[in-house]
mmCIF file of C-alpha atoms in Angstrom:
data_model
loop_
_atom_site.group_PDB
_atom_site.id
_atom_site.type_symbol
_atom_site.label_atom_id
_atom_site.label_comp_id
_atom_site.label_asym_id
_atom_site.label_seq_id
_atom_site.Cartn_x
_atom_site.Cartn_y
_atom_site.Cartn_z
ATOM 1 C CA UNK A 149 54.230 66.429 73.597
ATOM 2 C CA UNK A 150 54.337 69.626 75.665
ATOM 3 C CA UNK A 151 57.874 69.068 76.983
ATOM 4 C CA UNK A 152 59.149 68.397 73.469
ATOM 5 C CA UNK A 153 57.341 71.459 72.108
ATOM 6 C CA UNK A 154 58.836 73.706 74.817
ATOM 7 C CA UNK A 155 62.303 72.294 74.073
ATOM 8 C CA UNK A 156 61.767 73.108 70.360
ATOM 9 C CA UNK A 157 60.623 76.639 71.254
ATOM 10 C CA UNK A 158 63.728 77.144 73.416
ATOM 11 C CA UNK A 159 66.098 75.900 70.688
ATOM 12 C CA UNK A 160 64.466 78.216 68.128
ATOM 13 C CA UNK A 161 64.728 81.158 70.560
ATOM 14 C CA UNK A 162 68.421 80.498 71.304
ATOM 15 C CA UNK A 163 69.555 79.764 67.745
ATOM 16 C CA UNK A 164 67.006 81.566 65.533
ATOM 17 C CA UNK A 165 67.143 78.267 63.596
ATOM 18 C CA UNK A 166 64.692 75.642 62.415
ATOM 19 C CA UNK A 167 63.636 72.627 64.493
ATOM 20 C CA UNK A 168 62.039 69.402 63.251
ATOM 21 C CA UNK A 169 59.624 67.509 65.499
ATOM 22 C CA UNK A 170 59.480 63.808 64.601
ATOM 23 C CA UNK A 171 56.678 61.556 65.801
ATOM 24 C CA UNK A 172 54.571 58.657 64.528
ATOM 25 C CA UNK A 173 51.971 59.702 61.945
ATOM 26 C CA UNK A 174 49.048 58.955 64.267
ATOM 27 C CA UNK A 175 50.446 61.301 66.958
ATOM 28 C CA UNK A 176 50.903 64.381 64.724
ATOM 29 C CA UNK A 177 47.337 65.736 65.221
ATOM 30 C CA UNK A 178 47.677 65.386 69.005
ATOM 31 C CA UNK A 179 50.986 67.288 69.046
ATOM 32 C CA UNK A 180 49.490 70.041 66.895
ATOM 33 C CA UNK A 181 46.495 70.337 69.258
ATOM 34 C CA UNK A 182 48.887 70.549 72.240
ATOM 35 C CA UNK A 183 50.879 73.320 70.495
ATOM 36 C CA UNK A 184 47.666 75.282 69.915
ATOM 37 C CA UNK A 185 46.487 74.668 73.487
ATOM 38 C CA UNK A 186 49.743 75.731 75.132
ATOM 39 C CA UNK A 187 50.968 78.429 72.727
ATOM 40 C CA UNK A 188 48.011 79.586 70.604
ATOM 41 C CA UNK A 189 49.287 81.357 67.471
ATOM 42 C CA UNK A 190 52.697 82.009 69.037
ATOM 43 C CA UNK A 191 54.138 78.643 67.935
ATOM 44 C CA UNK A 192 53.133 77.970 64.324
ATOM 45 C CA UNK A 193 53.948 74.468 63.065
ATOM 46 C CA UNK A 194 54.366 73.395 59.467
ATOM 47 C CA UNK A 195 52.952 69.876 58.931
ATOM 48 C CA UNK A 196 55.267 68.262 56.391
ATOM 49 C CA UNK A 197 53.614 65.637 54.182
ATOM 50 C CA UNK A 198 56.320 64.500 51.698
ATOM 51 C CA UNK A 199 60.087 64.128 51.423
ATOM 52 C CA UNK A 200 60.046 66.931 48.855
ATOM 53 C CA UNK A 201 58.197 69.230 51.309
ATOM 54 C CA UNK A 202 60.699 68.233 54.009
ATOM 55 C CA UNK A 203 63.652 69.217 51.791
ATOM 56 C CA UNK A 204 62.057 72.621 51.006
ATOM 57 C CA UNK A 205 61.167 73.197 54.669
ATOM 58 C CA UNK A 206 64.739 72.382 55.800
ATOM 59 C CA UNK A 207 66.025 74.988 53.352
ATOM 60 C CA UNK A 208 63.865 77.704 54.882
ATOM 61 C CA UNK A 209 60.320 77.481 53.536
ATOM 62 C CA UNK A 210 57.485 77.975 56.059
ATOM 63 C CA UNK A 211 57.444 78.351 59.867
ATOM 64 C CA UNK A 212 60.656 77.506 61.763
ATOM 65 C CA UNK A 213 59.009 74.542 63.517
ATOM 66 C CA UNK A 214 58.123 71.582 61.329
ATOM 67 C CA UNK A 215 56.484 68.283 62.204
ATOM 68 C CA UNK A 216 56.543 65.021 60.302
ATOM 69 C CA UNK A 217 56.611 61.275 60.811
ATOM 70 C CA UNK A 218 59.547 58.889 60.862
ATOM 71 C CA UNK A 219 58.569 57.235 57.583
ATOM 72 C CA UNK A 220 59.898 60.301 55.724
ATOM 73 C CA UNK A 221 63.326 58.802 56.358
ATOM 74 C CA UNK A 222 62.614 55.670 54.303
ATOM 75 C CA UNK A 223 64.280 56.431 50.979
ATOM 76 C CA UNK A 224 62.495 55.461 47.788
ATOM 77 C CA UNK A 225 64.368 53.434 45.213
ATOM 78 C CA UNK A 226 67.287 55.492 43.898
ATOM 79 C CA UNK A 227 67.176 58.071 46.743
ATOM 80 C CA UNK A 228 70.185 58.395 49.068
ATOM 81 C CA UNK A 229 69.895 56.907 52.587
ATOM 82 C CA UNK A 230 71.091 60.144 54.176
ATOM 83 C CA UNK A 231 68.590 63.013 54.037
ATOM 84 C CA UNK A 232 71.305 65.672 53.673
ATOM 85 C CA UNK A 233 68.939 68.669 53.979
ATOM 86 C CA UNK A 234 68.755 68.072 57.718
ATOM 87 C CA UNK A 235 72.173 69.749 57.955
ATOM 88 C CA UNK A 236 70.374 73.120 57.769
ATOM 89 C CA UNK A 237 68.545 72.498 61.056
ATOM 90 C CA UNK A 238 69.372 73.784 64.537
ATOM 91 C CA UNK A 239 67.490 70.964 66.237
ATOM 92 C CA UNK A 240 65.596 67.675 65.983
ATOM 93 C CA UNK A 241 63.112 66.426 68.583
ATOM 94 C CA UNK A 242 62.455 62.678 68.246
ATOM 95 C CA UNK A 243 59.217 61.933 70.111
ATOM 96 C CA UNK A 244 58.200 58.313 70.732
ATOM 97 C CA UNK A 245 61.849 57.619 69.951
ATOM 98 C CA UNK A 246 61.708 53.920 70.753
ATOM 99 C CA UNK A 247 61.265 53.758 66.948
ATOM 100 C CA UNK A 248 65.070 54.018 66.914
ATOM 101 C CA UNK A 249 65.083 50.461 68.210
ATOM 102 C CA UNK A 250 61.768 48.969 67.096
ATOM 103 C CA UNK A 251 61.743 50.813 63.758
ATOM 104 C CA UNK A 252 64.545 48.524 62.698
ATOM 105 C CA UNK A 253 67.285 49.198 60.257
ATOM 106 C CA UNK A 254 66.020 51.510 57.536
ATOM 107 C CA UNK A 255 64.407 54.305 59.568
ATOM 108 C CA UNK A 256 66.844 53.998 62.450
ATOM 109 C CA UNK A 257 70.058 54.233 60.407
ATOM 110 C CA UNK A 258 68.703 56.833 57.962
ATOM 111 C CA UNK A 259 67.698 59.061 60.880
ATOM 112 C CA UNK A 260 70.947 58.540 62.854
ATOM 113 C CA UNK A 261 73.083 59.288 59.767
ATOM 114 C CA UNK A 262 70.896 62.206 58.578
ATOM 115 C CA UNK A 263 70.904 63.924 61.978
ATOM 116 C CA UNK A 264 74.679 63.792 62.494
ATOM 117 C CA UNK A 265 76.118 67.181 63.370
ATOM 118 C CA UNK A 266 72.798 68.835 64.268
ATOM 119 C CA UNK A 267 73.660 70.878 67.376
ATOM 120 C CA UNK A 268 70.502 70.235 69.418
ATOM 121 C CA UNK A 269 68.819 66.816 69.641
ATOM 122 C CA UNK A 270 66.185 65.550 72.027
ATOM 123 C CA UNK A 271 65.014 61.976 72.213
ATOM 124 C CA UNK A 272 61.770 61.336 74.123
ATOM 125 C CA UNK A 273 60.138 58.049 74.966
ATOM 126 C CA UNK A 274 57.402 57.154 77.440
ATOM 127 C CA UNK A 275 58.306 53.480 77.201
ATOM 128 C CA UNK A 276 61.897 53.235 78.420
ATOM 129 C CA UNK A 277 63.517 49.855 78.404
ATOM 130 C CA UNK A 278 65.960 50.036 81.317
ATOM 131 C CA UNK A 279 67.408 46.593 80.636
ATOM 132 C CA UNK A 280 67.464 46.831 76.856
ATOM 133 C CA UNK A 281 71.058 47.417 75.786
ATOM 134 C CA UNK A 282 70.134 47.900 72.112
ATOM 135 C CA UNK A 283 67.643 50.658 72.887
ATOM 136 C CA UNK A 284 70.212 52.567 74.908
ATOM 137 C CA UNK A 285 72.785 52.010 72.191
ATOM 138 C CA UNK A 286 70.415 53.334 69.509
ATOM 139 C CA UNK A 287 69.497 56.407 71.570
ATOM 140 C CA UNK A 288 73.181 57.122 72.294
ATOM 141 C CA UNK A 289 74.082 56.744 68.611
ATOM 142 C CA UNK A 290 71.298 59.186 67.611
ATOM 143 C CA UNK A 291 72.447 61.711 70.241
ATOM 144 C CA UNK A 292 76.115 61.211 69.199
ATOM 145 C CA UNK A 293 77.281 60.381 72.722
ATOM 146 C CA UNK A 294 79.141 57.400 71.225
ATOM 147 C CA UNK A 295 81.377 57.067 68.219
ATOM 148 C CA UNK A 296 79.587 53.856 67.241
ATOM 149 C CA UNK A 297 76.533 52.018 68.522
ATOM 150 C CA UNK A 298 78.578 48.906 69.375
ATOM 151 C CA UNK A 299 80.810 50.934 71.706
ATOM 152 C CA UNK A 300 78.185 50.777 74.486
ATOM 153 C CA UNK A 301 77.863 47.009 74.071
ATOM 154 C CA UNK A 302 81.520 46.029 74.271
ATOM 155 C CA UNK A 303 82.237 48.524 77.058
ATOM 156 C CA UNK A 304 79.413 47.739 79.495
ATOM 157 C CA UNK A 305 77.589 44.564 78.432
ATOM 158 C CA UNK A 306 78.134 40.854 78.040
ATOM 159 C CA UNK A 307 76.021 38.329 76.173
ATOM 160 C CA UNK A 308 74.898 35.004 77.578
ATOM 161 C CA UNK A 309 74.643 31.722 75.648
ATOM 162 C CA UNK A 310 71.006 32.584 74.736
ATOM 163 C CA UNK A 311 72.034 35.862 73.114
ATOM 164 C CA UNK A 312 70.636 38.056 75.906
ATOM 165 C CA UNK A 313 72.631 41.179 76.874
ATOM 166 C CA UNK A 314 73.183 42.226 80.493
ATOM 167 C CA UNK A 315 75.337 44.806 82.230
ATOM 168 C CA UNK A 316 78.705 43.389 83.296
ATOM 169 C CA UNK A 317 78.688 43.343 87.132
ATOM 170 C CA UNK A 318 82.032 45.195 87.405
ATOM 171 C CA UNK A 319 80.901 47.828 84.839
ATOM 172 C CA UNK A 320 77.503 48.578 86.438
ATOM 173 C CA UNK A 321 78.544 51.786 88.256
ATOM 174 C CA UNK A 322 80.478 53.119 85.228
ATOM 175 C CA UNK A 323 77.536 52.299 82.946
ATOM 176 C CA UNK A 324 75.036 54.309 85.019
ATOM 177 C CA UNK A 325 77.558 57.167 85.355
ATOM 178 C CA UNK A 326 77.822 57.165 81.508
ATOM 179 C CA UNK A 327 74.010 57.159 81.138
ATOM 180 C CA UNK A 328 73.760 60.118 83.529
ATOM 181 C CA UNK A 329 75.960 62.229 81.219
ATOM 182 C CA UNK A 330 73.350 62.247 78.439
ATOM 183 C CA UNK A 331 70.015 60.869 79.674
ATOM 184 C CA UNK A 332 67.329 61.725 82.207
ATOM 185 C CA UNK A 333 64.714 59.365 83.568
ATOM 186 C CA UNK A 334 61.572 60.790 85.170
ATOM 187 C CA UNK A 335 58.640 58.979 86.656
ATOM 188 C CA UNK A 336 56.747 62.249 86.908
ATOM 189 C CA UNK A 337 57.462 65.331 84.758
ATOM 190 C CA UNK A 338 56.519 67.549 87.738
ATOM 191 C CA UNK A 339 59.760 66.351 89.378
ATOM 192 C CA UNK A 340 61.712 68.092 86.603
#
């Protein structure tokens, strides 16, 4: 919450642009309380309830910080998979971003495709999966550190006869060097 909000505030200050804060629906009230607690009236947030509201907000309606849930990226029948209005944004903060893996195909791919080209992206998760190749691949695809999600798999991982992925022994050092170019792992935020 607070670290993501401060990141959003910094992106807005540097770019004078709009930033979208994504989080599960049940977490939205908590994030809004944290924004009020830490910033008072200095960081107004627009709570976005529908895809139509999201499109209008992206185009410039309301405060520059918006918050909504991941389900807004599930297109209804006849709607395009890519939410093209996101191209107007300066940043996207994906909180509880393990949804990029566990959320499965529809939300994951709609978000990854919709967020392409946005200059500032932050992916936050309190439940990292250090041995889960697919989670790292999804995060890297969202952050555009790879051309394609499979690139991380064929470069650094091998699959055993049971279908489990593991880091290739000879690629271990290169894999962690690659992770260090785009990710940060903290046991305690005070260390940051």
